[in-house]
Amino acid sequence: MVTGNSRCLLLVAGSLLAVPAWATNGYFSHGYSAAQNALGGAGTALTEDALVTAINPAGIAWTGNRVDVNVSAFSPVRHYQAGPRGDATAVGLFTIDEGRIDSDNELFYVPGLGVSWTINDRSSWGIALYGNGGMNSEYDGGGARFGQNFGVPPLLNLEAHCDGSLGGGAAHGADAVGFCGQSTAGASVNLMQLFVSLSYARKLGERSAVGIAPIFAGQRFRADGLQAFAPFSNQPDKVSDNGYELSYGYGARIGVLTGALPGFGLGASYQTRIRMTELDRYAGLFAEQGGFDIPSTWSIGLSAHVTGRLLLAFDYQRINFSEVASVGNPLDPNRFVNDCALPRLFHRITAGLAGSDAASSACLGADQGSGFGWKDVDVYKLGVQYRFAALKLRAGYSRNSGAIDPDEVLFNILAPAVVEQHYTLGVSYQHSARLGFDLSGMYAPRHPLQGRNPLSHVEAGSAQIVSAGLLGVGDISQAFGIDAADQPITIDMRQWQLTLGISYRF
């Protein structure tokens, strides 16, 4: 039988899966409740609300019987800007048209829910629904060129100019070998992740607790406007323009929290890697044939009651993006071009007489295929809270080490997770013994990252490439790396967020 409470949980879960969640540290939120958001994301050693289970399930040992509901308005403002190549007469494999393109999709509404119950003097349990996401860029307009100055002029010119930032649209003029995607021009990706966490906490004595939270996860993804890269995939029909795909998985979080030292709290938690089913419709885009697991993360936190009214909180968090191949695998331009792109290209040009379209470990979708090249991220969070009568005033700051190196800007046009700092403010008002309200705001300033497009300038001429590729004469193994003549690309984002929370004790 489905109870009224169960219906409520199902409705919230459906809402979370229907809209993208926020993305601040990579695509992980800096906090999951209004209080955490206002404290810069710190909360591993605090018990402000039932959503503590999202970062440390041991915390619900002290939250009591309560419901916390949050709604956030989140706005990520993103763009990329492409400049000219340093040598317009050289061969280029792929170059984005010069200029700036702003992403659409700048405002989202994100719900969240936490509930905790006291079982007895020692045990408590709870449930939390929350999300990650934000790889939801959408670039309309723009264009791209393939095969600049490549061919055997005037007999054969392979250059093609295509609609769309990544060439997914129609060709402008000739396209001798079918470089252009001839499909959706606007380049976009959309990732949403929902977590349902069931937690149990048990006190060890009067001042310490341990907690465990099995996590059930669902995610939804789609990509459009990437069809020009389909020929360089092991599964060309599963790269782009295939609609939404769902995948599911499970993991767990464990945590400890102690106040054994009077005036101080110390907490720690670890979330396992969440193994997800494959995104089958995008098995030709993501490494490991559509694999997109959720990386493990761990955190430690310290809280200090400086006075009866003043509280300080500090968290350190580690997010292990590199352990997930589809996110962490770098783009190795020499390997991608020599072992995948050129064999596929020569196979097309010669109608199958040379080159190869066989599966390659260097192509998209392979276990070692190119990903976004994200590094592991270190996050430092600091918050301060001052209690005055029925009010709690909060402020916070967080900083992360950055997920993206300048060498990886090309593919990260789609996921410009370059924000590194967050400034936060908030206030909580306890209206009565049962009912409370929270309000928090976050601003993440711009942190533009400039790098180079490694496919835009080749340190070899057409004759040298053809000779090496078709006849095996000459060495072009290192001709496709980053150099000073490559096209500069800047990716950038700023964010703001406003969160309203309501709590009810029962």
PDB file of N, CA and C in Angstrom, residues 27-28 270-273 293-298 316-325 327-328 374-378:
ATOM      1  N   TYR A  27      30.870  18.518 -11.103  1.00  0.00           N
ATOM      2  CA  TYR A  27      29.418  18.471 -11.156  1.00  0.00           C
ATOM      3  C   TYR A  27      28.849  17.997  -9.818  1.00  0.00           C
ATOM      4  N   PHE A  28      29.608  18.185  -8.721  1.00  0.00           N
ATOM      5  CA  PHE A  28      29.110  17.941  -7.369  1.00  0.00           C
ATOM      6  C   PHE A  28      28.688  19.265  -6.745  1.00  0.00           C
ATOM      7  N   TYR A 270      32.903   8.789   3.991  1.00  0.00           N
ATOM      8  CA  TYR A 270      33.427   8.266   2.727  1.00  0.00           C
ATOM      9  C   TYR A 270      32.268   7.722   1.911  1.00  0.00           C
ATOM     10  N   GLN A 271      32.187   8.150   0.656  1.00  0.00           N
ATOM     11  CA  GLN A 271      31.197   7.605  -0.272  1.00  0.00           C
ATOM     12  C   GLN A 271      31.896   6.762  -1.313  1.00  0.00           C
ATOM     13  N   THR A 272      31.445   5.535  -1.485  1.00  0.00           N
ATOM     14  CA  THR A 272      32.048   4.630  -2.452  1.00  0.00           C
ATOM     15  C   THR A 272      31.793   5.119  -3.871  1.00  0.00           C
ATOM     16  N   ARG A 273      32.560   4.604  -4.789  1.00  0.00           N
ATOM     17  CA  ARG A 273      32.232   4.784  -6.202  1.00  0.00           C
ATOM     18  C   ARG A 273      30.878   4.133  -6.465  1.00  0.00           C
ATOM     19  N   ASP A 293      30.175   5.997 -14.347  1.00  0.00           N
ATOM     20  CA  ASP A 293      30.021   5.818 -12.909  1.00  0.00           C
ATOM     21  C   ASP A 293      30.140   7.161 -12.190  1.00  0.00           C
ATOM     22  N   ILE A 294      29.717   7.182 -10.936  1.00  0.00           N
ATOM     23  CA  ILE A 294      29.836   8.370 -10.102  1.00  0.00           C
ATOM     24  C   ILE A 294      31.030   8.169  -9.188  1.00  0.00           C
ATOM     25  N   PRO A 295      32.011   9.073  -9.203  1.00  0.00           N
ATOM     26  CA  PRO A 295      33.275   8.824  -8.497  1.00  0.00           C
ATOM     27  C   PRO A 295      33.117   8.827  -6.980  1.00  0.00           C
ATOM     28  N   SER A 296      34.046   8.164  -6.329  1.00  0.00           N
ATOM     29  CA  SER A 296      34.072   8.169  -4.873  1.00  0.00           C
ATOM     30  C   SER A 296      34.489   9.544  -4.360  1.00  0.00           C
ATOM     31  N   THR A 297      34.123   9.815  -3.131  1.00  0.00           N
ATOM     32  CA  THR A 297      34.483  11.080  -2.497  1.00  0.00           C
ATOM     33  C   THR A 297      34.575  10.870  -0.993  1.00  0.00           C
ATOM     34  N   TRP A 298      35.414  11.643  -0.347  1.00  0.00           N
ATOM     35  CA  TRP A 298      35.486  11.568   1.106  1.00  0.00           C
ATOM     36  C   TRP A 298      35.719  12.960   1.678  1.00  0.00           C
ATOM     37  N   TYR A 316      37.155  19.600   4.562  1.00  0.00           N
ATOM     38  CA  TYR A 316      37.993  19.279   3.403  1.00  0.00           C
ATOM     39  C   TYR A 316      37.334  18.112   2.686  1.00  0.00           C
ATOM     40  N   GLN A 317      37.181  18.245   1.376  1.00  0.00           N
ATOM     41  CA  GLN A 317      36.558  17.199   0.573  1.00  0.00           C
ATOM     42  C   GLN A 317      37.459  16.826  -0.590  1.00  0.00           C
ATOM     43  N   ARG A 318      37.490  15.553  -0.906  1.00  0.00           N
ATOM     44  CA  ARG A 318      38.228  15.039  -2.066  1.00  0.00           C
ATOM     45  C   ARG A 318      37.251  14.334  -2.984  1.00  0.00           C
ATOM     46  N   ILE A 319      37.244  14.720  -4.268  1.00  0.00           N
ATOM     47  CA  ILE A 319      36.389  14.088  -5.268  1.00  0.00           C
ATOM     48  C   ILE A 319      37.294  13.424  -6.301  1.00  0.00           C
ATOM     49  N   ASN A 320      37.149  12.124  -6.477  1.00  0.00           N
ATOM     50  CA  ASN A 320      38.087  11.339  -7.290  1.00  0.00           C
ATOM     51  C   ASN A 320      37.574  11.159  -8.724  1.00  0.00           C
ATOM     52  N   PHE A 321      37.497  12.264  -9.462  1.00  0.00           N
ATOM     53  CA  PHE A 321      36.987  12.212 -10.830  1.00  0.00           C
ATOM     54  C   PHE A 321      37.826  11.303 -11.727  1.00  0.00           C
ATOM     55  N   SER A 322      39.127  11.228 -11.486  1.00  0.00           N
ATOM     56  CA  SER A 322      40.010  10.502 -12.400  1.00  0.00           C
ATOM     57  C   SER A 322      39.750   9.008 -12.424  1.00  0.00           C
ATOM     58  N   GLU A 323      39.042   8.463 -11.409  1.00  0.00           N
ATOM     59  CA  GLU A 323      38.812   7.024 -11.389  1.00  0.00           C
ATOM     60  C   GLU A 323      37.711   6.593 -12.358  1.00  0.00           C
ATOM     61  N   VAL A 324      36.986   7.547 -12.920  1.00  0.00           N
ATOM     62  CA  VAL A 324      35.926   7.243 -13.896  1.00  0.00           C
ATOM     63  C   VAL A 324      36.449   7.605 -15.282  1.00  0.00           C
ATOM     64  N   ALA A 325      36.628   6.608 -16.138  1.00  0.00           N
ATOM     65  CA  ALA A 325      37.317   6.801 -17.421  1.00  0.00           C
ATOM     66  C   ALA A 325      36.634   7.833 -18.299  1.00  0.00           C
ATOM     67  N   VAL A 327      35.099  10.448 -17.586  1.00  0.00           N
ATOM     68  CA  VAL A 327      35.359  11.796 -17.091  1.00  0.00           C
ATOM     69  C   VAL A 327      36.851  12.073 -17.026  1.00  0.00           C
ATOM     70  N   GLY A 328      37.630  11.110 -16.557  1.00  0.00           N
ATOM     71  CA  GLY A 328      39.039  11.344 -16.277  1.00  0.00           C
ATOM     72  C   GLY A 328      40.002  11.096 -17.423  1.00  0.00           C
ATOM     73  N   TRP A 374      39.331  15.263 -16.634  1.00  0.00           N
ATOM     74  CA  TRP A 374      39.211  15.904 -15.326  1.00  0.00           C
ATOM     75  C   TRP A 374      40.158  15.288 -14.309  1.00  0.00           C
ATOM     76  N   LYS A 375      40.752  16.138 -13.503  1.00  0.00           N
ATOM     77  CA  LYS A 375      41.611  15.716 -12.401  1.00  0.00           C
ATOM     78  C   LYS A 375      40.782  15.516 -11.144  1.00  0.00           C
ATOM     79  N   ASP A 376      41.374  14.846 -10.148  1.00  0.00           N
ATOM     80  CA  ASP A 376      40.769  14.798  -8.826  1.00  0.00           C
ATOM     81  C   ASP A 376      40.758  16.208  -8.245  1.00  0.00           C
ATOM     82  N   VAL A 377      39.739  16.493  -7.447  1.00  0.00           N
ATOM     83  CA  VAL A 377      39.528  17.848  -6.950  1.00  0.00           C
ATOM     84  C   VAL A 377      39.601  17.871  -5.427  1.00  0.00           C
ATOM     85  N   ASP A 378      40.351  18.827  -4.896  1.00  0.00           N
ATOM     86  CA  ASP A 378      40.401  19.103  -3.459  1.00  0.00           C
ATOM     87  C   ASP A 378      39.546  20.339  -3.192  1.00  0.00           C
TER      88      ASP A 378
END
